[in-house]
């Protein structure tokens, strides 16, 4: 959906890619263009990050690397919210 990125909801977004895919190709990134899509969202002011983890798409749901990546994302979102609240109070 790269051509409709401007219609995306204005919500923080995290894309998770897998580094250990078949034949060394990141199939999901190739088909869904996650890093590019993330960059496009950032370009229109939507907070977005792309995180690549050491897994493949078959095993990622039961992996600790996904859990760790999501924990890190939650911390980053909380820090950004805290900073925004602090700057609004000044």
PDB file of C-alpha atoms in Angstrom:
ATOM      1  CA  UNK A   1       0.000   0.000   0.000  1.00  0.00           C
ATOM      2  CA  UNK A   2       2.921   2.378  -0.559  1.00  0.00           C
ATOM      3  CA  UNK A   3       0.905   4.500  -2.990  1.00  0.00           C
ATOM      4  CA  UNK A   4      -1.741   5.173  -0.281  1.00  0.00           C
ATOM      5  CA  UNK A   5       0.560   5.863   2.667  1.00  0.00           C
ATOM      6  CA  UNK A   6      -0.913   9.359   3.022  1.00  0.00           C
ATOM      7  CA  UNK A   7      -4.269   7.739   3.956  1.00  0.00           C
ATOM      8  CA  UNK A   8      -2.765   5.944   6.967  1.00  0.00           C
ATOM      9  CA  UNK A   9      -4.179   6.776  10.401  1.00  0.00           C
ATOM     10  CA  UNK A  10      -2.082   9.187  12.406  1.00  0.00           C
ATOM     11  CA  UNK A  11      -0.988   6.603  14.972  1.00  0.00           C
ATOM     12  CA  UNK A  12       2.507   5.583  16.067  1.00  0.00           C
ATOM     13  CA  UNK A  13       3.497   2.581  13.968  1.00  0.00           C
ATOM     14  CA  UNK A  14       6.173  -0.067  14.363  1.00  0.00           C
ATOM     15  CA  UNK A  15       7.082  -2.399  11.519  1.00  0.00           C
ATOM     16  CA  UNK A  16       8.953  -5.558  12.442  1.00  0.00           C
ATOM     17  CA  UNK A  17      11.097  -7.239   9.806  1.00  0.00           C
ATOM     18  CA  UNK A  18      12.926 -10.550   9.926  1.00  0.00           C
ATOM     19  CA  UNK A  19      16.627 -10.830   9.067  1.00  0.00           C
ATOM     20  CA  UNK A  20      16.824 -14.623   8.764  1.00  0.00           C
ATOM     21  CA  UNK A  21      14.604 -15.305   5.799  1.00  0.00           C
ATOM     22  CA  UNK A  22      14.879 -17.952   3.111  1.00  0.00           C
ATOM     23  CA  UNK A  23      17.848 -17.498   0.762  1.00  0.00           C
ATOM     24  CA  UNK A  24      18.852 -14.377   2.673  1.00  0.00           C
ATOM     25  CA  UNK A  25      15.947 -12.385   1.223  1.00  0.00           C
ATOM     26  CA  UNK A  26      13.608 -10.505   3.512  1.00  0.00           C
ATOM     27  CA  UNK A  27      10.430 -11.595   1.725  1.00  0.00           C
ATOM     28  CA  UNK A  28       7.998  -9.606   3.836  1.00  0.00           C
ATOM     29  CA  UNK A  29      10.068  -6.444   3.436  1.00  0.00           C
ATOM     30  CA  UNK A  30      10.323  -7.016  -0.298  1.00  0.00           C
ATOM     31  CA  UNK A  31       6.574  -7.459  -0.731  1.00  0.00           C
ATOM     32  CA  UNK A  32       5.343  -4.958   1.832  1.00  0.00           C
ATOM     33  CA  UNK A  33       8.270  -2.486   1.666  1.00  0.00           C
ATOM     34  CA  UNK A  34       8.205  -1.953   5.421  1.00  0.00           C
ATOM     35  CA  UNK A  35      11.345   0.226   5.702  1.00  0.00           C
ATOM     36  CA  UNK A  36      10.187   2.443   2.825  1.00  0.00           C
ATOM     37  CA  UNK A  37       6.637   2.642   4.173  1.00  0.00           C
ATOM     38  CA  UNK A  38       7.967   3.616   7.588  1.00  0.00           C
ATOM     39  CA  UNK A  39      10.069   6.387   6.025  1.00  0.00           C
ATOM     40  CA  UNK A  40       7.053   7.653   4.075  1.00  0.00           C
ATOM     41  CA  UNK A  41       4.932   7.807   7.234  1.00  0.00           C
ATOM     42  CA  UNK A  42       7.678   9.743   9.019  1.00  0.00           C
ATOM     43  CA  UNK A  43       7.814  12.164   6.096  1.00  0.00           C
ATOM     44  CA  UNK A  44       4.176  13.167   6.728  1.00  0.00           C
ATOM     45  CA  UNK A  45       4.603  13.466  10.494  1.00  0.00           C
ATOM     46  CA  UNK A  46       3.395  10.022  11.603  1.00  0.00           C
ATOM     47  CA  UNK A  47       5.752   8.525  14.168  1.00  0.00           C
ATOM     48  CA  UNK A  48       7.001   5.284  12.624  1.00  0.00           C
ATOM     49  CA  UNK A  49       9.916   2.910  13.119  1.00  0.00           C
ATOM     50  CA  UNK A  50      11.191  -0.139  11.335  1.00  0.00           C
ATOM     51  CA  UNK A  51      12.915  -2.780  13.463  1.00  0.00           C
ATOM     52  CA  UNK A  52      14.641  -5.842  12.004  1.00  0.00           C
ATOM     53  CA  UNK A  53      14.949  -8.843  14.326  1.00  0.00           C
ATOM     54  CA  UNK A  54      17.052 -12.003  14.185  1.00  0.00           C
ATOM     55  CA  UNK A  55      14.291 -14.411  13.201  1.00  0.00           C
ATOM     56  CA  UNK A  56      12.281 -15.623  10.232  1.00  0.00           C
ATOM     57  CA  UNK A  57       8.587 -14.997   9.709  1.00  0.00           C
ATOM     58  CA  UNK A  58       7.736 -18.631  10.534  1.00  0.00           C
ATOM     59  CA  UNK A  59       9.147 -18.496  14.064  1.00  0.00           C
ATOM     60  CA  UNK A  60       8.872 -14.863  15.050  1.00  0.00           C
ATOM     61  CA  UNK A  61       5.590 -15.095  16.962  1.00  0.00           C
ATOM     62  CA  UNK A  62       7.044 -17.446  19.552  1.00  0.00           C
ATOM     63  CA  UNK A  63      10.456 -15.795  19.720  1.00  0.00           C
ATOM     64  CA  UNK A  64      11.930 -13.654  22.446  1.00  0.00           C
ATOM     65  CA  UNK A  65      13.386 -11.290  19.835  1.00  0.00           C
ATOM     66  CA  UNK A  66       9.876 -10.092  18.950  1.00  0.00           C
ATOM     67  CA  UNK A  67       8.994  -9.659  22.607  1.00  0.00           C
ATOM     68  CA  UNK A  68      12.218  -7.739  23.218  1.00  0.00           C
ATOM     69  CA  UNK A  69      11.656  -5.514  20.178  1.00  0.00           C
ATOM     70  CA  UNK A  70       8.103  -4.709  21.260  1.00  0.00           C
ATOM     71  CA  UNK A  71       9.212  -3.983  24.834  1.00  0.00           C
ATOM     72  CA  UNK A  72      11.761  -1.526  23.453  1.00  0.00           C
ATOM     73  CA  UNK A  73       9.120   0.122  21.246  1.00  0.00           C
ATOM     74  CA  UNK A  74       6.746   0.532  24.186  1.00  0.00           C
ATOM     75  CA  UNK A  75       9.505   2.243  26.180  1.00  0.00           C
ATOM     76  CA  UNK A  76      10.264   4.607  23.281  1.00  0.00           C
ATOM     77  CA  UNK A  77       6.597   5.545  22.842  1.00  0.00           C
ATOM     78  CA  UNK A  78       6.240   6.182  26.572  1.00  0.00           C
ATOM     79  CA  UNK A  79       9.362   8.375  26.590  1.00  0.00           C
ATOM     80  CA  UNK A  80       8.072  10.407  23.632  1.00  0.00           C
ATOM     81  CA  UNK A  81       4.686  10.895  25.312  1.00  0.00           C
ATOM     82  CA  UNK A  82       6.386  11.997  28.524  1.00  0.00           C
ATOM     83  CA  UNK A  83       8.515  14.531  26.607  1.00  0.00           C
ATOM     84  CA  UNK A  84       5.434  15.908  24.801  1.00  0.00           C
ATOM     85  CA  UNK A  85       3.550  16.326  28.078  1.00  0.00           C
ATOM     86  CA  UNK A  86       6.558  18.083  29.608  1.00  0.00           C
ATOM     87  CA  UNK A  87       6.897  20.513  26.693  1.00  0.00           C
ATOM     88  CA  UNK A  88       3.157  21.364  26.760  1.00  0.00           C
ATOM     89  CA  UNK A  89       3.277  22.233  30.470  1.00  0.00           C
ATOM     90  CA  UNK A  90       6.008  24.870  29.982  1.00  0.00           C
TER      91      UNK A  90
END
